[in-house]
JSON list of C-alpha atoms in Angstrom, two decimals:
[
{"chain": "L", "resi": 1, "resn": "UNK", "atom": "CA", "xyz": [140.26, 148.36, 97.81]},
{"chain": "L", "resi": 2, "resn": "UNK", "atom": "CA", "xyz": [136.63, 148.36, 98.89]},
{"chain": "L", "resi": 3, "resn": "UNK", "atom": "CA", "xyz": [134.78, 149.94, 101.79]},
{"chain": "L", "resi": 4, "resn": "UNK", "atom": "CA", "xyz": [131.89, 148.90, 104.02]},
{"chain": "L", "resi": 5, "resn": "UNK", "atom": "CA", "xyz": [130.12, 150.70, 106.83]},
{"chain": "L", "resi": 6, "resn": "UNK", "atom": "CA", "xyz": [130.26, 148.69, 110.07]},
{"chain": "L", "resi": 7, "resn": "UNK", "atom": "CA", "xyz": [129.66, 149.24, 113.76]},
{"chain": "L", "resi": 8, "resn": "UNK", "atom": "CA", "xyz": [133.37, 150.09, 113.88]},
{"chain": "L", "resi": 9, "resn": "UNK", "atom": "CA", "xyz": [132.81, 152.84, 111.32]},
{"chain": "L", "resi": 10, "resn": "UNK", "atom": "CA", "xyz": [133.90, 152.75, 107.71]},
{"chain": "L", "resi": 11, "resn": "UNK", "atom": "CA", "xyz": [136.30, 149.89, 107.05]},
{"chain": "L", "resi": 12, "resn": "UNK", "atom": "CA", "xyz": [138.48, 149.62, 103.97]},
{"chain": "L", "resi": 13, "resn": "UNK", "atom": "CA", "xyz": [139.60, 146.16, 102.86]},
{"chain": "L", "resi": 14, "resn": "UNK", "atom": "CA", "xyz": [141.32, 144.28, 100.07]},
{"chain": "L", "resi": 15, "resn": "UNK", "atom": "CA", "xyz": [138.97, 141.63, 98.62]},
{"chain": "L", "resi": 16, "resn": "UNK", "atom": "CA", "xyz": [141.99, 139.38, 97.99]},
{"chain": "L", "resi": 17, "resn": "UNK", "atom": "CA", "xyz": [142.72, 139.20, 101.74]},
{"chain": "L", "resi": 18, "resn": "UNK", "atom": "CA", "xyz": [139.29, 138.13, 102.97]},
{"chain": "L", "resi": 19, "resn": "UNK", "atom": "CA", "xyz": [138.85, 135.15, 105.25]},
{"chain": "L", "resi": 20, "resn": "UNK", "atom": "CA", "xyz": [136.49, 132.88, 103.28]},
{"chain": "L", "resi": 21, "resn": "UNK", "atom": "CA", "xyz": [134.05, 130.40, 104.88]},
{"chain": "L", "resi": 22, "resn": "UNK", "atom": "CA", "xyz": [132.69, 128.42, 101.89]},
{"chain": "L", "resi": 23, "resn": "UNK", "atom": "CA", "xyz": [129.90, 126.88, 104.02]},
{"chain": "L", "resi": 24, "resn": "UNK", "atom": "CA", "xyz": [129.36, 129.89, 106.28]},
{"chain": "L", "resi": 25, "resn": "UNK", "atom": "CA", "xyz": [129.47, 129.61, 110.05]},
{"chain": "L", "resi": 26, "resn": "UNK", "atom": "CA", "xyz": [127.21, 127.57, 112.29]},
{"chain": "L", "resi": 27, "resn": "UNK", "atom": "CA", "xyz": [123.95, 129.47, 112.53]},
{"chain": "L", "resi": 28, "resn": "UNK", "atom": "CA", "xyz": [125.10, 131.90, 109.82]},
{"chain": "L", "resi": 29, "resn": "UNK", "atom": "CA", "xyz": [125.18, 129.87, 106.57]},
{"chain": "L", "resi": 30, "resn": "UNK", "atom": "CA", "xyz": [125.02, 132.97, 104.35]},
{"chain": "L", "resi": 31, "resn": "UNK", "atom": "CA", "xyz": [128.08, 134.66, 105.87]},
{"chain": "L", "resi": 32, "resn": "UNK", "atom": "CA", "xyz": [131.04, 133.67, 103.71]},
{"chain": "L", "resi": 33, "resn": "UNK", "atom": "CA", "xyz": [133.56, 136.53, 103.67]},
{"chain": "L", "resi": 34, "resn": "UNK", "atom": "CA", "xyz": [135.17, 138.29, 106.62]},
{"chain": "L", "resi": 35, "resn": "UNK", "atom": "CA", "xyz": [137.75, 140.99, 107.26]},
{"chain": "L", "resi": 36, "resn": "UNK", "atom": "CA", "xyz": [140.22, 140.11, 110.02]},
{"chain": "L", "resi": 37, "resn": "UNK", "atom": "CA", "xyz": [140.55, 143.06, 112.40]},
{"chain": "L", "resi": 38, "resn": "UNK", "atom": "CA", "xyz": [143.03, 143.10, 115.29]},
{"chain": "L", "resi": 39, "resn": "UNK", "atom": "CA", "xyz": [141.80, 144.42, 118.61]},
{"chain": "L", "resi": 40, "resn": "UNK", "atom": "CA", "xyz": [142.71, 148.06, 119.17]},
{"chain": "L", "resi": 41, "resn": "UNK", "atom": "CA", "xyz": [143.71, 147.08, 122.71]},
{"chain": "L", "resi": 42, "resn": "UNK", "atom": "CA", "xyz": [146.07, 144.39, 121.43]},
{"chain": "L", "resi": 43, "resn": "UNK", "atom": "CA", "xyz": [146.18, 141.14, 123.30]},
{"chain": "L", "resi": 44, "resn": "UNK", "atom": "CA", "xyz": [144.88, 137.70, 122.48]},
{"chain": "L", "resi": 45, "resn": "UNK", "atom": "CA", "xyz": [141.51, 138.58, 120.97]},
{"chain": "L", "resi": 46, "resn": "UNK", "atom": "CA", "xyz": [140.66, 139.83, 117.48]},
{"chain": "L", "resi": 47, "resn": "UNK", "atom": "CA", "xyz": [137.57, 140.47, 115.37]},
{"chain": "L", "resi": 48, "resn": "UNK", "atom": "CA", "xyz": [136.30, 139.02, 112.14]},
{"chain": "L", "resi": 49, "resn": "UNK", "atom": "CA", "xyz": [133.92, 141.45, 110.46]},
{"chain": "L", "resi": 50, "resn": "UNK", "atom": "CA", "xyz": [131.34, 140.09, 108.00]},
{"chain": "L", "resi": 51, "resn": "UNK", "atom": "CA", "xyz": [131.44, 141.65, 104.55]},
{"chain": "L", "resi": 52, "resn": "UNK", "atom": "CA", "xyz": [128.16, 139.94, 103.61]},
{"chain": "L", "resi": 53, "resn": "UNK", "atom": "CA", "xyz": [126.26, 141.49, 106.56]},
{"chain": "L", "resi": 54, "resn": "UNK", "atom": "CA", "xyz": [128.31, 144.41, 107.95]},
{"chain": "L", "resi": 55, "resn": "UNK", "atom": "CA", "xyz": [126.32, 144.56, 111.20]},
{"chain": "L", "resi": 56, "resn": "UNK", "atom": "CA", "xyz": [127.74, 141.15, 112.22]},
{"chain": "L", "resi": 57, "resn": "UNK", "atom": "CA", "xyz": [131.19, 140.59, 113.72]},
{"chain": "L", "resi": 58, "resn": "UNK", "atom": "CA", "xyz": [132.69, 137.89, 115.93]},
{"chain": "L", "resi": 59, "resn": "UNK", "atom": "CA", "xyz": [135.47, 137.96, 118.50]},
{"chain": "L", "resi": 60, "resn": "UNK", "atom": "CA", "xyz": [137.99, 135.10, 118.05]},
{"chain": "L", "resi": 61, "resn": "UNK", "atom": "CA", "xyz": [141.04, 133.80, 119.84]},
{"chain": "L", "resi": 62, "resn": "UNK", "atom": "CA", "xyz": [143.57, 131.00, 119.67]},
{"chain": "L", "resi": 63, "resn": "UNK", "atom": "CA", "xyz": [142.31, 128.66, 122.41]},
{"chain": "L", "resi": 64, "resn": "UNK", "atom": "CA", "xyz": [145.81, 127.32, 123.11]},
{"chain": "L", "resi": 65, "resn": "UNK", "atom": "CA", "xyz": [146.54, 130.69, 124.74]},
{"chain": "L", "resi": 66, "resn": "UNK", "atom": "CA", "xyz": [144.19, 129.63, 127.55]},
{"chain": "L", "resi": 67, "resn": "UNK", "atom": "CA", "xyz": [144.00, 125.83, 127.31]},
{"chain": "L", "resi": 68, "resn": "UNK", "atom": "CA", "xyz": [147.47, 124.44, 126.61]},
{"chain": "L", "resi": 69, "resn": "UNK", "atom": "CA", "xyz": [146.25, 120.90, 125.93]},
{"chain": "L", "resi": 70, "resn": "UNK", "atom": "CA", "xyz": [143.46, 121.85, 123.51]},
{"chain": "L", "resi": 71, "resn": "UNK", "atom": "CA", "xyz": [144.17, 120.19, 120.17]},
{"chain": "L", "resi": 72, "resn": "UNK", "atom": "CA", "xyz": [142.07, 119.66, 117.07]},
{"chain": "L", "resi": 73, "resn": "UNK", "atom": "CA", "xyz": [143.56, 117.77, 114.14]},
{"chain": "L", "resi": 74, "resn": "UNK", "atom": "CA", "xyz": [141.70, 118.31, 110.85]},
{"chain": "L", "resi": 75, "resn": "UNK", "atom": "CA", "xyz": [140.74, 115.10, 109.05]},
{"chain": "L", "resi": 76, "resn": "UNK", "atom": "CA", "xyz": [141.08, 114.51, 105.30]},
{"chain": "L", "resi": 77, "resn": "UNK", "atom": "CA", "xyz": [137.57, 115.79, 104.55]},
{"chain": "L", "resi": 78, "resn": "UNK", "atom": "CA", "xyz": [138.25, 119.03, 106.42]},
{"chain": "L", "resi": 79, "resn": "UNK", "atom": "CA", "xyz": [141.64, 119.46, 104.73]},
{"chain": "L", "resi": 80, "resn": "UNK", "atom": "CA", "xyz": [139.94, 118.97, 101.33]},
{"chain": "L", "resi": 81, "resn": "UNK", "atom": "CA", "xyz": [137.33, 121.57, 102.27]},
{"chain": "L", "resi": 82, "resn": "UNK", "atom": "CA", "xyz": [140.15, 124.00, 103.12]},
{"chain": "L", "resi": 83, "resn": "UNK", "atom": "CA", "xyz": [142.06, 123.05, 99.93]},
{"chain": "L", "resi": 84, "resn": "UNK", "atom": "CA", "xyz": [145.19, 122.07, 101.87]},
{"chain": "L", "resi": 85, "resn": "UNK", "atom": "CA", "xyz": [147.44, 119.03, 102.07]},
{"chain": "L", "resi": 86, "resn": "UNK", "atom": "CA", "xyz": [148.70, 117.05, 105.07]},
{"chain": "L", "resi": 87, "resn": "UNK", "atom": "CA", "xyz": [151.81, 119.22, 105.42]},
{"chain": "L", "resi": 88, "resn": "UNK", "atom": "CA", "xyz": [150.03, 122.59, 105.18]},
{"chain": "L", "resi": 89, "resn": "UNK", "atom": "CA", "xyz": [149.40, 124.64, 108.33]},
{"chain": "L", "resi": 90, "resn": "UNK", "atom": "CA", "xyz": [145.93, 124.68, 109.82]},
{"chain": "L", "resi": 91, "resn": "UNK", "atom": "CA", "xyz": [145.25, 126.93, 112.80]},
{"chain": "L", "resi": 92, "resn": "UNK", "atom": "CA", "xyz": [142.52, 126.44, 115.35]},
{"chain": "L", "resi": 93, "resn": "UNK", "atom": "CA", "xyz": [140.47, 129.43, 116.50]},
{"chain": "L", "resi": 94, "resn": "UNK", "atom": "CA", "xyz": [137.44, 129.73, 118.76]},
{"chain": "L", "resi": 95, "resn": "UNK", "atom": "CA", "xyz": [134.55, 132.15, 119.06]},
{"chain": "L", "resi": 96, "resn": "UNK", "atom": "CA", "xyz": [134.59, 134.30, 122.20]},
{"chain": "L", "resi": 97, "resn": "UNK", "atom": "CA", "xyz": [131.42, 135.45, 123.92]},
{"chain": "L", "resi": 98, "resn": "UNK", "atom": "CA", "xyz": [131.38, 138.48, 126.21]},
{"chain": "L", "resi": 99, "resn": "UNK", "atom": "CA", "xyz": [127.95, 138.62, 127.90]},
{"chain": "L", "resi": 100, "resn": "UNK", "atom": "CA", "xyz": [126.70, 141.62, 129.89]},
{"chain": "L", "resi": 101, "resn": "UNK", "atom": "CA", "xyz": [128.02, 140.11, 133.15]},
{"chain": "L", "resi": 102, "resn": "UNK", "atom": "CA", "xyz": [131.55, 140.09, 131.59]},
{"chain": "L", "resi": 103, "resn": "UNK", "atom": "CA", "xyz": [131.98, 136.34, 132.33]},
{"chain": "L", "resi": 104, "resn": "UNK", "atom": "CA", "xyz": [133.86, 135.63, 129.10]},
{"chain": "L", "resi": 105, "resn": "UNK", "atom": "CA", "xyz": [133.50, 132.19, 127.53]},
{"chain": "L", "resi": 106, "resn": "UNK", "atom": "CA", "xyz": [134.91, 130.48, 124.46]},
{"chain": "L", "resi": 107, "resn": "UNK", "atom": "CA", "xyz": [133.34, 127.81, 122.30]},
{"chain": "L", "resi": 108, "resn": "UNK", "atom": "CA", "xyz": [135.67, 124.81, 122.48]},
{"chain": "L", "resi": 109, "resn": "UNK", "atom": "CA", "xyz": [132.97, 122.48, 121.09]},
{"chain": "L", "resi": 110, "resn": "UNK", "atom": "CA", "xyz": [132.79, 124.20, 117.68]},
{"chain": "L", "resi": 111, "resn": "UNK", "atom": "CA", "xyz": [136.24, 125.49, 116.71]},
{"chain": "L", "resi": 112, "resn": "UNK", "atom": "CA", "xyz": [137.17, 127.21, 113.47]},
{"chain": "L", "resi": 113, "resn": "UNK", "atom": "CA", "xyz": [139.80, 125.57, 111.28]},
{"chain": "L", "resi": 114, "resn": "UNK", "atom": "CA", "xyz": [141.78, 128.17, 109.34]},
{"chain": "L", "resi": 115, "resn": "UNK", "atom": "CA", "xyz": [144.28, 127.75, 106.51]},
{"chain": "L", "resi": 116, "resn": "UNK", "atom": "CA", "xyz": [146.64, 130.72, 106.03]},
{"chain": "L", "resi": 117, "resn": "UNK", "atom": "CA", "xyz": [147.70, 129.20, 102.69]},
{"chain": "L", "resi": 118, "resn": "UNK", "atom": "CA", "xyz": [144.21, 129.46, 101.15]},
{"chain": "L", "resi": 119, "resn": "UNK", "atom": "CA", "xyz": [142.51, 132.01, 103.49]},
{"chain": "L", "resi": 120, "resn": "UNK", "atom": "CA", "xyz": [139.72, 129.46, 103.85]},
{"chain": "L", "resi": 121, "resn": "UNK", "atom": "CA", "xyz": [138.04, 128.56, 107.11]},
{"chain": "L", "resi": 122, "resn": "UNK", "atom": "CA", "xyz": [135.35, 126.29, 108.39]},
{"chain": "L", "resi": 123, "resn": "UNK", "atom": "CA", "xyz": [133.62, 125.85, 111.70]},
{"chain": "L", "resi": 124, "resn": "UNK", "atom": "CA", "xyz": [133.30, 122.25, 112.87]},
{"chain": "L", "resi": 125, "resn": "UNK", "atom": "CA", "xyz": [131.38, 120.55, 115.66]},
{"chain": "L", "resi": 126, "resn": "UNK", "atom": "CA", "xyz": [133.45, 118.21, 117.82]},
{"chain": "L", "resi": 127, "resn": "UNK", "atom": "CA", "xyz": [131.33, 115.19, 118.64]},
{"chain": "L", "resi": 128, "resn": "UNK", "atom": "CA", "xyz": [132.02, 112.76, 121.44]},
{"chain": "L", "resi": 129, "resn": "UNK", "atom": "CA", "xyz": [134.12, 115.19, 123.47]},
{"chain": "L", "resi": 130, "resn": "UNK", "atom": "CA", "xyz": [133.67, 116.89, 126.81]},
{"chain": "L", "resi": 131, "resn": "UNK", "atom": "CA", "xyz": [134.30, 120.32, 125.29]},
{"chain": "L", "resi": 132, "resn": "UNK", "atom": "CA", "xyz": [131.55, 122.87, 125.87]},
{"chain": "L", "resi": 133, "resn": "UNK", "atom": "CA", "xyz": [130.15, 125.74, 123.83]},
{"chain": "L", "resi": 134, "resn": "UNK", "atom": "CA", "xyz": [130.50, 128.12, 126.79]},
{"chain": "L", "resi": 135, "resn": "UNK", "atom": "CA", "xyz": [133.79, 127.28, 128.44]},
{"chain": "L", "resi": 136, "resn": "UNK", "atom": "CA", "xyz": [134.78, 129.95, 130.98]},
{"chain": "L", "resi": 137, "resn": "UNK", "atom": "CA", "xyz": [138.21, 131.45, 130.48]},
{"chain": "L", "resi": 138, "resn": "UNK", "atom": "CA", "xyz": [140.59, 130.45, 133.25]},
{"chain": "L", "resi": 139, "resn": "UNK", "atom": "CA", "xyz": [141.65, 133.07, 135.75]},
{"chain": "L", "resi": 140, "resn": "UNK", "atom": "CA", "xyz": [144.85, 134.74, 134.60]},
{"chain": "L", "resi": 141, "resn": "UNK", "atom": "CA", "xyz": [147.46, 134.64, 137.35]},
{"chain": "L", "resi": 142, "resn": "UNK", "atom": "CA", "xyz": [149.61, 137.77, 137.70]},
{"chain": "L", "resi": 143, "resn": "UNK", "atom": "CA", "xyz": [153.22, 137.28, 136.68]},
{"chain": "L", "resi": 144, "resn": "UNK", "atom": "CA", "xyz": [155.99, 137.74, 139.25]},
{"chain": "L", "resi": 145, "resn": "UNK", "atom": "CA", "xyz": [156.93, 141.03, 137.57]},
{"chain": "L", "resi": 146, "resn": "UNK", "atom": "CA", "xyz": [153.43, 142.42, 138.01]},
{"chain": "L", "resi": 147, "resn": "UNK", "atom": "CA", "xyz": [153.28, 141.12, 141.57]},
{"chain": "L", "resi": 148, "resn": "UNK", "atom": "CA", "xyz": [156.54, 142.93, 142.40]},
{"chain": "L", "resi": 149, "resn": "UNK", "atom": "CA", "xyz": [155.21, 146.16, 140.88]},
{"chain": "L", "resi": 150, "resn": "UNK", "atom": "CA", "xyz": [152.13, 145.96, 143.11]},
{"chain": "L", "resi": 151, "resn": "UNK", "atom": "CA", "xyz": [154.25, 145.86, 146.29]}
]
């Protein structure tokens, strides 16, 4: 186990469980290794904490939690980069931005492809799509159960 000092305090991690971005992330080519940290509040968001630069962390989510029809299929080049075959799982994640006005957006134009088999990830740019880098999260409608509780 190793330790780093982050904005979350001291974080202990197993180097064998790091999320590895061989090419870094867009705009951060020198950031290769991250610790995955669940949100203390639970829910659909989680953090990836850079080991290379401990002052940097990103909030991620599975975009299909908000956009049911959002699909990205990795091509052969991307699967090779992740060291996975056609039948191996590849999950799609997106970077979440929470600006001061709290109008949360997610980057659907540059998703992260993640292989749980290899713990490798890469961020890709989707060209020729209508997806945006700052897509507002849809309004969450209260469930019937919550609506009944409010009455």
